[in-house]
Coordinates of C-alpha atoms in Angstrom, one line a residue:
Chain U
X1 CA 0.0 0.0 0.0
X2 CA 3.1 2.3 0.2
X3 CA 3.9 4.0 -3.1
X4 CA 7.5 4.7 -2.3
X5 CA 8.6 1.1 -2.6
X6 CA 10.0 -0.4 -5.8
X7 CA 9.0 -4.1 -5.8
X8 CA 11.0 -6.6 -7.8
X9 CA 10.0 -10.3 -7.9
X10 CA 12.7 -12.8 -8.9
X11 CA 11.6 -16.1 -10.4
X12 CA 13.9 -19.1 -10.9
X13 CA 14.2 -22.7 -10.2
X14 CA 15.5 -24.2 -6.9
X15 CA 19.3 -24.3 -7.2
X16 CA 19.5 -21.6 -9.9
X17 CA 20.6 -18.9 -7.5
X18 CA 17.7 -16.4 -7.7
X19 CA 18.1 -15.6 -4.1
X20 CA 21.9 -14.9 -4.5
X21 CA 21.1 -12.7 -7.5
X22 CA 18.5 -10.7 -5.6
X23 CA 21.0 -10.5 -2.6
X24 CA 23.7 -9.0 -4.8
X25 CA 21.3 -6.4 -6.3
X26 CA 20.1 -5.6 -2.7
X27 CA 23.7 -4.9 -1.6
X28 CA 24.4 -2.8 -4.7
X29 CA 21.2 -0.7 -4.6
X30 CA 21.7 -0.2 -0.8
X31 CA 25.0 1.5 -1.7
X32 CA 23.5 3.6 -4.5
X33 CA 20.7 5.3 -2.8
X34 CA 18.2 2.9 -1.3
X35 CA 18.9 2.7 2.4
X36 CA 15.6 0.9 2.8
X37 CA 16.1 -2.5 1.2
X38 CA 14.8 -5.9 2.1
X39 CA 15.1 -9.2 0.3
X40 CA 12.6 -11.8 1.5
X41 CA 12.8 -15.3 0.0
X42 CA 9.6 -17.3 0.0
X43 CA 10.2 -20.8 1.1
X44 CA 8.0 -23.7 0.3
X45 CA 8.8 -27.4 0.1
X46 CA 10.6 -26.9 -3.2
X47 CA 13.5 -29.0 -4.3
X48 CA 16.1 -28.5 -7.0
X49 CA 14.4 -27.6 -10.3
X50 CA 11.0 -26.5 -8.9
X51 CA 9.8 -22.9 -9.4
X52 CA 10.9 -20.6 -6.6
X53 CA 10.6 -16.8 -6.1
X54 CA 12.0 -14.1 -3.9
X55 CA 10.9 -10.5 -3.1
X56 CA 13.2 -7.6 -3.3
X57 CA 11.9 -4.2 -2.1
X58 CA 13.7 -0.9 -2.5
X59 CA 12.9 2.4 -0.9
X60 CA 14.6 5.6 0.3
X61 CA 12.8 5.0 3.6
X62 CA 12.7 2.1 6.1
X63 CA 10.6 -0.9 5.0
X64 CA 8.5 -2.7 7.5
X65 CA 6.3 -5.0 5.4
X66 CA 8.1 -8.3 4.8
X67 CA 5.2 -10.0 3.1
X68 CA 5.7 -11.5 -0.4
X69 CA 5.3 -9.0 -3.3
X70 CA 1.8 -9.1 -4.9
X71 CA 2.1 -6.3 -7.3
X72 CA 5.7 -6.0 -8.6
X73 CA 7.1 -3.2 -10.7
X74 CA 9.6 -5.5 -12.2
X75 CA 9.7 -9.3 -12.7
X76 CA 13.0 -11.1 -13.3
X77 CA 12.9 -14.5 -14.8
X78 CA 16.0 -16.7 -14.7
X79 CA 14.4 -19.4 -17.0
X80 CA 12.0 -18.4 -19.8
X81 CA 10.3 -21.8 -19.6
X82 CA 8.7 -20.6 -16.3
X83 CA 6.7 -18.0 -18.3
X84 CA 4.9 -20.9 -20.0
X85 CA 4.6 -23.2 -16.9
X86 CA 2.8 -20.9 -14.6
X87 CA 1.4 -17.4 -14.3
X88 CA 4.5 -15.9 -12.8
X89 CA 3.8 -12.4 -14.2
X90 CA 0.6 -12.3 -12.0
X91 CA 0.1 -9.0 -10.4
X92 CA 2.7 -7.1 -12.5
X93 CA 1.8 -3.4 -12.6
X94 CA 0.6 -2.0 -15.9
X95 CA 3.6 -0.9 -18.0
X96 CA 5.8 -3.0 -15.7
X97 CA 9.1 -4.6 -16.7
X98 CA 9.9 -8.2 -17.4
X99 CA 13.6 -9.1 -17.5
X100 CA 14.0 -12.6 -18.9
X101 CA 16.7 -15.0 -19.7
X102 CA 15.6 -16.3 -23.1
X103 CA 17.1 -17.2 -26.5
X104 CA 14.2 -15.4 -28.1
X105 CA 14.0 -11.6 -28.9
X106 CA 11.6 -9.4 -26.9
X107 CA 9.3 -9.2 -29.9
X108 CA 8.5 -12.8 -29.4
X109 CA 6.6 -11.9 -26.3
X110 CA 3.3 -10.1 -25.9
X111 CA 2.4 -9.2 -22.3
X112 CA -0.2 -6.4 -22.9
X113 CA 1.9 -3.3 -22.8
X114 CA 4.6 -4.6 -20.4
X115 CA 8.2 -3.9 -21.3
X116 CA 10.3 -7.0 -22.0
X117 CA 14.1 -7.0 -21.6
X118 CA 15.5 -10.2 -23.1
X119 CA 19.0 -11.6 -23.1
X120 CA 20.3 -15.1 -23.7
X121 CA 22.0 -15.3 -20.4
X122 CA 22.5 -19.0 -20.5
X123 CA 24.6 -18.6 -23.7
X124 CA 26.4 -15.4 -22.6
X125 CA 27.4 -16.7 -19.2
X126 CA 28.8 -19.8 -20.7
X127 CA 30.8 -17.7 -23.1
X128 CA 32.1 -15.7 -20.2
X129 CA 33.6 -18.9 -18.7
X130 CA 30.9 -20.2 -16.4
X131 CA 29.6 -23.7 -16.4
X132 CA 26.5 -24.4 -18.5
X133 CA 23.3 -23.2 -16.7
X134 CA 24.8 -20.7 -14.3
X135 CA 22.8 -17.6 -15.0
X136 CA 22.3 -15.8 -11.7
X137 CA 25.2 -13.4 -12.1
X138 CA 24.5 -12.8 -15.8
X139 CA 20.9 -11.9 -15.3
X140 CA 22.0 -9.0 -13.1
X141 CA 23.5 -7.3 -16.2
X142 CA 20.1 -7.5 -18.0
X143 CA 18.4 -6.2 -14.9
X144 CA 20.8 -3.3 -14.6
X145 CA 20.4 -2.2 -18.2
X146 CA 16.6 -2.4 -18.2
X147 CA 15.9 -1.0 -14.7
X148 CA 18.6 1.6 -14.4
X149 CA 18.3 1.3 -10.7
X150 CA 22.0 1.0 -10.0
X151 CA 25.2 1.3 -11.9
X152 CA 27.3 -1.5 -13.3
X153 CA 30.5 -0.6 -11.3
X154 CA 28.7 -1.1 -8.0
X155 CA 27.1 -4.3 -9.3
X156 CA 30.4 -5.7 -10.5
X157 CA 32.0 -5.1 -7.1
X158 CA 29.0 -6.8 -5.4
X159 CA 29.2 -9.7 -7.8
X160 CA 33.0 -10.2 -7.2
X161 CA 32.5 -10.0 -3.4
X162 CA 29.7 -12.6 -3.5
X163 CA 31.6 -15.1 -5.6
X164 CA 35.0 -14.9 -3.9
X165 CA 36.7 -18.2 -4.5
X166 CA 33.9 -19.2 -7.1
X167 CA 35.0 -17.6 -10.4
X168 CA 34.4 -13.9 -9.4
X169 CA 35.9 -12.6 -12.7
X170 CA 33.9 -14.9 -14.9
X171 CA 30.7 -14.1 -13.0
X172 CA 31.4 -10.4 -13.4
X173 CA 32.1 -10.8 -17.1
X174 CA 28.8 -12.7 -17.5
X175 CA 27.0 -9.6 -16.1
X176 CA 28.9 -7.3 -18.3
X177 CA 28.3 -9.4 -21.5
X178 CA 24.7 -9.7 -20.7
X179 CA 24.4 -5.9 -20.1
X180 CA 25.8 -5.4 -23.5
X181 CA 23.5 -7.8 -25.3
X182 CA 20.2 -7.2 -23.5
X183 CA 17.5 -6.0 -25.9
X184 CA 14.6 -4.0 -24.6
X185 CA 11.2 -4.1 -26.4
X186 CA 7.8 -5.5 -26.0
X187 CA 4.3 -4.8 -27.3
Chain I
X1 CA 29.9 -1.0 9.9
X2 CA 26.7 -1.4 7.9
X3 CA 26.0 -4.7 6.1
X4 CA 23.2 -6.5 4.4
X5 CA 22.8 -10.1 5.6
X6 CA 20.3 -12.6 6.9
X7 CA 18.9 -12.5 10.4
X8 CA 20.7 -15.8 11.2
X9 CA 24.0 -14.2 10.3
X10 CA 23.1 -11.1 12.5
X11 CA 22.6 -13.5 15.4
X12 CA 25.8 -15.4 14.7
X13 CA 27.7 -12.1 14.6
X14 CA 26.2 -11.1 17.9
X15 CA 27.4 -14.4 19.4
X16 CA 30.8 -13.8 18.0
X17 CA 31.0 -10.3 19.4
X18 CA 29.9 -11.7 22.7
X19 CA 32.9 -14.0 22.7
X20 CA 30.8 -17.1 23.6
X21 CA 33.2 -19.8 24.7
X22 CA 31.2 -22.9 24.3
X23 CA 28.6 -23.5 21.6
X24 CA 26.5 -26.7 21.4
X25 CA 23.7 -27.0 19.0
X26 CA 21.8 -29.4 16.9
X27 CA 20.6 -28.2 13.4
X28 CA 17.0 -27.6 12.8
X29 CA 15.2 -25.4 10.2
X30 CA 15.2 -22.4 10.2
X31 CA 17.9 -22.1 12.9
X32 CA 20.5 -24.1 10.9
X33 CA 22.3 -21.3 9.1
X34 CA 23.0 -19.6 12.4
X35 CA 24.9 -22.5 13.9
X36 CA 26.5 -23.3 10.6
X37 CA 27.9 -19.7 10.5
X38 CA 29.2 -20.1 14.1
X39 CA 31.0 -23.3 13.1
X40 CA 32.5 -21.5 10.1
X41 CA 33.8 -18.7 12.4
X42 CA 35.4 -21.2 14.7
X43 CA 36.8 -23.3 11.8
X44 CA 38.3 -20.2 10.2
X45 CA 39.9 -19.1 13.5
X46 CA 37.8 -15.9 13.6
X47 CA 36.2 -17.0 16.8
X48 CA 37.8 -18.7 19.8
X49 CA 35.2 -21.1 21.1
X50 CA 34.6 -24.8 21.6
X51 CA 32.0 -26.1 19.2
X52 CA 30.5 -29.3 20.5
X53 CA 28.3 -31.2 18.0
X54 CA 25.6 -33.2 19.8
X55 CA 23.1 -35.8 18.8
X56 CA 20.0 -33.9 20.0
X57 CA 18.7 -30.6 21.3
X58 CA 18.3 -32.1 24.8
X59 CA 22.1 -32.8 24.7
X60 CA 22.8 -29.4 23.3
X61 CA 21.4 -27.7 26.3
X62 CA 22.8 -30.3 28.7
X63 CA 26.3 -29.4 27.3
X64 CA 25.6 -25.7 27.8
X65 CA 24.4 -26.4 31.4
X66 CA 27.6 -28.2 32.1
X67 CA 29.9 -25.6 30.4
X68 CA 28.0 -22.8 32.1
X69 CA 28.3 -24.5 35.4
X70 CA 32.1 -24.7 34.8
X71 CA 32.1 -20.9 34.2
X72 CA 32.1 -20.7 30.4
X73 CA 30.0 -18.3 28.4
X74 CA 27.7 -20.7 26.6
X75 CA 25.4 -20.5 23.6
X76 CA 22.8 -22.7 21.9
X77 CA 20.0 -22.1 19.4
X78 CA 17.0 -24.0 18.2
X79 CA 13.5 -23.9 16.8
X80 CA 10.1 -25.5 17.3
X81 CA 10.2 -29.2 18.2
X82 CA 13.9 -28.9 18.9
X83 CA 13.1 -26.4 21.7
X84 CA 10.4 -28.7 23.0
X85 CA 12.9 -31.6 23.1
X86 CA 15.0 -29.4 25.3
X87 CA 12.1 -28.7 27.6
X88 CA 13.3 -30.6 30.7
X89 CA 16.7 -29.0 30.4
X90 CA 15.2 -25.6 29.9
X91 CA 13.7 -25.8 33.4
X92 CA 17.0 -27.1 34.7
X93 CA 19.0 -24.2 33.3
X94 CA 16.9 -21.6 35.0
X95 CA 16.5 -23.5 38.2
X96 CA 20.3 -23.9 38.3
X97 CA 20.6 -20.1 37.7
X98 CA 22.9 -20.4 34.7
X99 CA 23.5 -17.4 32.4
X100 CA 23.1 -19.3 29.1
X101 CA 21.8 -17.4 26.1
X102 CA 19.8 -19.3 23.5
X103 CA 18.4 -18.0 20.2
X104 CA 15.0 -19.4 19.4
X105 CA 14.3 -19.0 15.7
X106 CA 10.5 -19.1 15.9
X107 CA 8.7 -21.8 14.0
X108 CA 5.4 -23.5 14.3
X109 CA 5.1 -26.7 16.3
X110 CA 4.2 -30.2 14.9
X111 CA 2.0 -32.1 14.6
X112 CA 1.1 -31.6 11.8
X113 CA 4.7 -31.0 10.7
X114 CA 5.5 -27.4 9.7
X115 CA 8.8 -25.6 9.2
X116 CA 7.3 -22.1 8.9
X117 CA 7.0 -19.3 11.3
X118 CA 4.8 -18.7 14.3
X119 CA 5.4 -18.0 18.0
X120 CA 4.0 -21.2 19.5
X121 CA 7.4 -22.7 20.3
X122 CA 8.8 -20.0 22.5
X123 CA 5.4 -18.9 23.9
X124 CA 4.9 -22.4 25.1
X125 CA 8.1 -22.1 27.1
X126 CA 7.2 -18.8 28.9
X127 CA 6.7 -20.5 32.3
X128 CA 10.2 -22.1 32.4
X129 CA 11.9 -19.2 34.3
X130 CA 13.9 -18.0 31.3
X131 CA 13.9 -14.3 30.3
X132 CA 12.4 -13.9 26.8
X133 CA 13.3 -11.1 24.5
X134 CA 11.8 -10.7 21.0
X135 CA 13.5 -9.0 18.1
X136 CA 11.6 -7.1 15.4
X137 CA 14.5 -6.8 12.9
X138 CA 18.1 -7.7 12.3
X139 CA 19.5 -4.8 14.3
X140 CA 17.5 -5.9 17.3
X141 CA 18.7 -9.5 16.9
X142 CA 22.4 -8.7 16.9
X143 CA 22.0 -6.1 19.7
X144 CA 19.8 -8.3 21.8
X145 CA 22.3 -11.2 21.8
X146 CA 25.0 -8.9 23.2
X147 CA 22.6 -7.4 25.8
X148 CA 21.3 -10.8 26.7
X149 CA 24.7 -11.9 27.9
X150 CA 25.1 -8.8 30.0
X151 CA 21.7 -9.4 31.5
X152 CA 22.0 -13.1 32.0
X153 CA 25.3 -12.8 33.8
X154 CA 24.1 -9.9 36.0
X155 CA 20.9 -11.6 37.2
X156 CA 22.0 -15.2 36.7
X157 CA 18.9 -16.2 34.7
X158 CA 19.2 -17.6 31.2
X159 CA 17.8 -15.6 28.3
X160 CA 16.1 -16.6 25.1
X161 CA 16.5 -14.2 22.2
X162 CA 13.6 -15.0 19.9
X163 CA 13.2 -14.0 16.3
X164 CA 10.9 -15.0 13.4
X165 CA 11.9 -18.0 11.4
X166 CA 12.3 -17.2 7.7
X167 CA 10.7 -13.7 8.0
X168 CA 13.8 -12.6 9.9
X169 CA 16.1 -15.6 9.9
X170 CA 16.3 -15.9 6.1
X171 CA 15.4 -12.3 5.1
X172 CA 18.2 -9.9 4.1
X173 CA 18.2 -6.3 5.4
X174 CA 20.8 -3.7 6.4
X175 CA 22.1 -3.6 10.0
X176 CA 25.0 -2.1 11.8
X177 CA 27.7 -4.4 13.3
X178 CA 28.8 -3.1 16.6
X179 CA 32.5 -2.2 16.8
X180 CA 34.4 -5.1 18.4
X181 CA 36.4 -3.0 20.9
X182 CA 33.2 -1.3 22.0
X183 CA 31.5 -4.6 22.3
X184 CA 34.4 -5.9 24.5
X185 CA 34.1 -2.8 26.7
X186 CA 30.3 -3.2 27.0
X187 CA 30.5 -7.0 27.7
X188 CA 33.7 -7.9 29.6
X189 CA 34.6 -11.6 30.0
X190 CA 32.2 -13.7 32.2
X191 CA 33.5 -13.9 35.8
X192 CA 31.2 -16.3 37.7
X193 CA 30.8 -15.8 41.5
X194 CA 30.9 -19.6 41.7
X195 CA 31.8 -22.3 39.2
X196 CA 32.7 -26.0 39.2
X197 CA 36.3 -26.6 40.2
X198 CA 37.8 -30.1 39.9
X199 CA 40.0 -29.2 42.9
X200 CA 36.9 -28.7 45.0
X201 CA 34.3 -31.2 44.0
X202 CA 30.7 -30.3 44.7
X203 CA 27.2 -31.5 44.2
X204 CA 24.9 -29.0 42.5
X205 CA 21.1 -29.0 42.6
X206 CA 20.8 -32.2 44.5
X207 CA 17.5 -33.2 46.2
X208 CA 16.3 -30.2 48.0
X209 CA 13.8 -30.7 50.9
X210 CA 10.4 -29.0 51.1
X211 CA 11.5 -27.1 54.2
X212 CA 14.6 -25.1 55.1
X213 CA 17.3 -26.9 57.1
X214 CA 20.8 -26.3 58.4
X215 CA 23.7 -27.2 56.1
X216 CA 26.8 -29.1 57.3
X217 CA 28.3 -25.8 58.5
X218 CA 25.2 -25.0 60.6
X219 CA 24.0 -22.3 58.2
X220 CA 20.3 -22.1 57.3
X221 CA 19.9 -23.4 53.8
X222 CA 17.0 -22.7 51.5
X223 CA 14.3 -25.2 50.8
X224 CA 12.9 -25.7 47.3
X225 CA 10.2 -23.1 48.1
X226 CA 12.7 -20.4 49.0
X227 CA 14.8 -21.1 45.9
X228 CA 11.7 -20.7 43.7
X229 CA 10.6 -17.5 45.5
X230 CA 14.0 -16.0 44.8
X231 CA 13.8 -16.9 41.1
X232 CA 10.5 -15.0 40.9
X233 CA 12.0 -12.0 42.8
X234 CA 15.0 -12.0 40.6
X235 CA 12.9 -12.3 37.5
X236 CA 11.0 -9.2 38.5
X237 CA 14.2 -7.4 39.4
X238 CA 15.7 -8.3 36.1
X239 CA 13.5 -5.6 34.5
X240 CA 15.5 -2.9 36.3
X241 CA 18.7 -4.6 35.3
X242 CA 17.6 -4.8 31.6
X243 CA 16.7 -1.1 31.7
X244 CA 20.1 -0.2 33.0
X245 CA 21.9 -2.5 30.5
X246 CA 19.8 -1.1 27.6
X247 CA 20.6 2.4 28.7
X248 CA 24.3 1.6 28.9
X249 CA 24.1 0.0 25.5
X250 CA 22.5 3.2 24.1
X251 CA 25.3 5.3 25.6
X252 CA 28.0 3.1 23.9
X253 CA 26.3 2.2 20.6
X254 CA 23.6 4.9 20.2
X255 CA 20.8 2.4 19.8
X256 CA 18.0 1.1 22.1
X257 CA 16.0 2.9 24.7
X258 CA 13.0 0.6 24.4
X259 CA 13.8 -2.4 26.5
X260 CA 10.2 -3.4 27.3
X261 CA 7.9 -2.1 24.6
X262 CA 8.4 -0.1 21.5
X263 CA 5.6 2.4 20.6
X264 CA 4.7 3.8 17.2
X265 CA 2.5 6.9 16.8
X266 CA 0.7 6.1 20.1
X267 CA 1.0 9.5 21.8
X268 CA -2.5 10.6 21.0
X269 CA -3.8 7.2 19.8
X270 CA -7.4 6.1 20.6
X271 CA -6.6 2.6 19.5
X272 CA -3.4 0.6 19.8
X273 CA -2.4 -2.4 17.7
X274 CA -0.1 -4.8 19.6
X275 CA 2.2 -7.4 18.1
X276 CA 5.4 -9.3 18.7
X277 CA 8.4 -9.6 16.3
X278 CA 8.3 -8.6 12.6
X279 CA 4.5 -8.6 12.7
X280 CA 4.6 -5.6 15.1
X281 CA 6.7 -3.7 12.4
X282 CA 4.4 -4.9 9.6
X283 CA 1.5 -3.2 11.6
X284 CA 3.3 0.1 11.3
X285 CA 2.5 0.4 7.6
X286 CA -1.2 -0.3 8.4
X287 CA -1.1 2.3 11.2
X288 CA 0.2 4.9 8.7
X289 CA -2.6 4.0 6.2
X290 CA -5.3 4.3 8.8
X291 CA -3.8 7.6 10.2
X292 CA -4.0 9.0 6.6
X293 CA -7.7 8.2 6.8
X294 CA -8.1 10.1 10.0
X295 CA -8.3 7.1 12.4
X296 CA -6.3 7.7 15.6
X297 CA -4.4 4.5 15.9
X298 CA -0.8 3.5 16.9
X299 CA 1.3 0.4 17.2
X300 CA 3.1 -1.3 20.0
X301 CA 5.8 -4.1 20.0
X302 CA 6.3 -6.2 23.1
X303 CA 10.1 -6.5 23.3
X304 CA 10.3 -8.3 26.6
X305 CA 7.8 -11.1 27.2
X306 CA 9.1 -12.7 30.4
X307 CA 9.4 -11.1 32.8
X308 CA 6.2 -9.4 31.5
X309 CA 6.7 -5.6 31.7
X310 CA 3.2 -5.2 33.3
X311 CA 3.8 -1.6 34.5
X312 CA 5.1 -0.3 31.2
X313 CA 2.4 -2.1 29.3
X314 CA -0.4 -0.8 31.6
X315 CA 1.0 2.7 31.5
X316 CA 1.2 2.7 27.7
X317 CA -2.3 1.2 27.1
X318 CA -4.5 2.4 30.0
X319 CA -5.5 5.7 28.4
X320 CA -6.6 4.4 25.0
X321 CA -10.1 3.4 24.0
X322 CA -9.2 0.0 22.5
X323 CA -6.4 -2.5 22.2
X324 CA -6.2 -4.9 19.3
X325 CA -3.8 -7.8 19.9
X326 CA -2.4 -9.7 16.9
X327 CA -0.9 -13.0 17.8
X328 CA 0.9 -15.9 16.2
X329 CA 0.4 -18.2 19.2
X330 CA -2.6 -19.5 21.1
X331 CA -3.3 -21.0 24.5
X332 CA -5.7 -23.6 23.1
X333 CA -9.0 -23.5 24.9
X334 CA -8.6 -19.8 25.8
X335 CA -7.0 -17.1 23.8
X336 CA -3.6 -15.7 22.7
X337 CA -1.1 -15.6 25.6
X338 CA -0.2 -11.9 25.0
X339 CA -3.8 -10.9 25.0
X340 CA -4.3 -12.6 28.4
X341 CA -1.2 -10.9 29.8
X342 CA -2.3 -7.5 28.6
X343 CA -5.8 -7.9 30.1
X344 CA -4.1 -9.0 33.4
X345 CA -1.8 -6.0 33.4
X346 CA -4.8 -3.6 32.8
X347 CA -7.0 -5.2 35.5
X348 CA -5.6 -3.3 38.5
X349 CA -5.9 0.0 36.5
X350 CA -9.5 -0.9 35.6
X351 CA -10.4 -1.5 39.2
X352 CA -9.2 1.9 40.3
X353 CA -10.7 3.8 37.4
X354 CA -14.0 3.6 35.7
X355 CA -12.3 3.4 32.3
X356 CA -11.1 0.2 30.9
X357 CA -10.2 -0.2 27.2
X358 CA -11.8 -2.9 25.1
X359 CA -9.4 -5.7 24.1
X360 CA -9.8 -7.6 20.8
X361 CA -7.6 -10.6 19.9
X362 CA -6.7 -11.8 16.4
X363 CA -4.9 -15.1 15.7
X364 CA -3.0 -15.1 12.4
X365 CA 0.0 -16.5 10.6
X366 CA 0.1 -19.9 12.4
X367 CA 2.4 -22.3 10.6
X368 CA 3.6 -19.6 8.3
X369 CA 0.2 -18.7 6.8
X370 CA 0.9 -15.6 4.8
X371 CA 0.1 -12.3 6.6
X372 CA -1.5 -10.1 3.9
X373 CA -1.1 -6.4 4.5
X374 CA -4.7 -5.8 3.3
X375 CA -6.0 -8.3 5.7
X376 CA -4.2 -6.6 8.6
X377 CA -5.6 -3.2 7.4
X378 CA -9.2 -4.6 7.2
X379 CA -9.0 -6.2 10.6
X380 CA -7.6 -3.1 12.3
X381 CA -9.9 -0.7 10.6
X382 CA -12.9 -2.8 11.5
X383 CA -11.7 -3.1 15.1
X384 CA -11.3 0.7 15.4
X385 CA -14.7 1.4 14.1
X386 CA -16.8 -1.3 15.7
X387 CA -14.5 -2.5 18.5
X388 CA -16.4 -1.3 21.6
X389 CA -19.5 -3.2 20.5
X390 CA -17.7 -6.3 19.2
X391 CA -18.2 -9.5 21.1
X392 CA -15.3 -10.8 23.2
X393 CA -14.3 -13.7 21.0
X394 CA -11.2 -15.0 19.3
X395 CA -10.9 -13.8 15.6
X396 CA -8.9 -15.5 12.9
X397 CA -7.4 -13.7 10.0
X398 CA -7.2 -15.4 6.7
X399 CA -9.0 -18.6 7.8
X400 CA -10.3 -20.6 4.8
X401 CA -12.8 -23.0 6.4

């Protein structure tokens, strides 16, 4: 019910790292002007591969409501197949943004006036030196380009800190590459 | 230093800053990441403590009882059925007057099995003689752990620091990590007045007779009855100790000042919504919305649940027209435990004055049922507009039956 909160819902599969991606963005946006930030994962009985989501809320003021996001401004989708499996864009505000890891161009999607930012993160991250299927660092680049909520320098730093000892440079490069190749469109 | 981390990490950092010397714990969701983080600190050499893996929660607390009796600052943590498995040792720890600190990462109790949040686990332990502090956010978690050791070691009563499973334990938000040297000056090493010494063997807490008697030196020794009376006296007195410790914490770290209750827009409020933990902060958004509509309502968090800060509660609530208590626990067959305690605290005031506020009780969120902001708003608005005439019955939010 508060209008000052930017609400971003992250959808992925169990084990895909949606929570880690949202955590990295939380840390970066906190540094670049959102002292009110909370990231609230929703836990069910999911196992690896099952659809999962987490709620990231940003504000200049303190956030008290930790309930899951019902009406997001932005939806981030780590696996485009989720768009077909269930109604994950449910509640997205009119004119909202969908950031999606997909091999298809944004024109391939029609979400009634929603903006679609598309990037083949799976391919780009692999090209950056990450194992096949690791997309949670790469998707952050697409998010940054489409949302303009934080700058890439801060994100790169946050990514490298998060992945210390786990290919920090490659993860950062995946985000940079994805930023470069993200196409924004939509009908 | 500000950081963004989970509530479990906030708790672990609090334990590290408190320089706990012995940690014994058994993993249980949603507590697990807290004790995992502590074992990582110890493994990496960032924390000098003995981590004792055990085969059950009962043993975890048994180990802490032993190590605390030997004079070591001791920590454990658990949730739900793990807490209940400790139950016998929980009584023992307070009866033995050991300054153990335990984090309870609140989770619903089975059966049926649940891993999600409510307050039934720790609420059901309220009569065990432990002090219970509830945190509303990550800052309060890390601060409460440090304050809990100061309090426990001053009054020699164990303390539970309770915080919401998942909603706080697994949520990420910013908080400030107290400076290590300031934390050291605030909480010096534990110096027990008495502890076990292999050079002077002793029996502790052996069979204690119903009546007083002389000990082997001819001194009058307490009976069980006296020992229990002293626990009650010291529990009540621990409120003064907590107030002093909280005030000292505020001087050093600049945070605190609300050791018993935390009020939000209550100064002129006709109605006050009461909650515990993250729910009490969630209510603040609803209070703001209703204020915008001209409804004179405020919010209140209960920070300390045992000892129950009856004077502070009565003082804060006696002047309003209505109190609406939102609870994630239930004393089956009666009502929410906080609601009963609030009514009890107001009874004396009501006897002396003709005015007594109405009290409504809502049960919600049991077993992790989602607490929808709109539902809170509807319930609170309805209570403010029709409360005085509403029947005194338990209300359930979001029930689909």
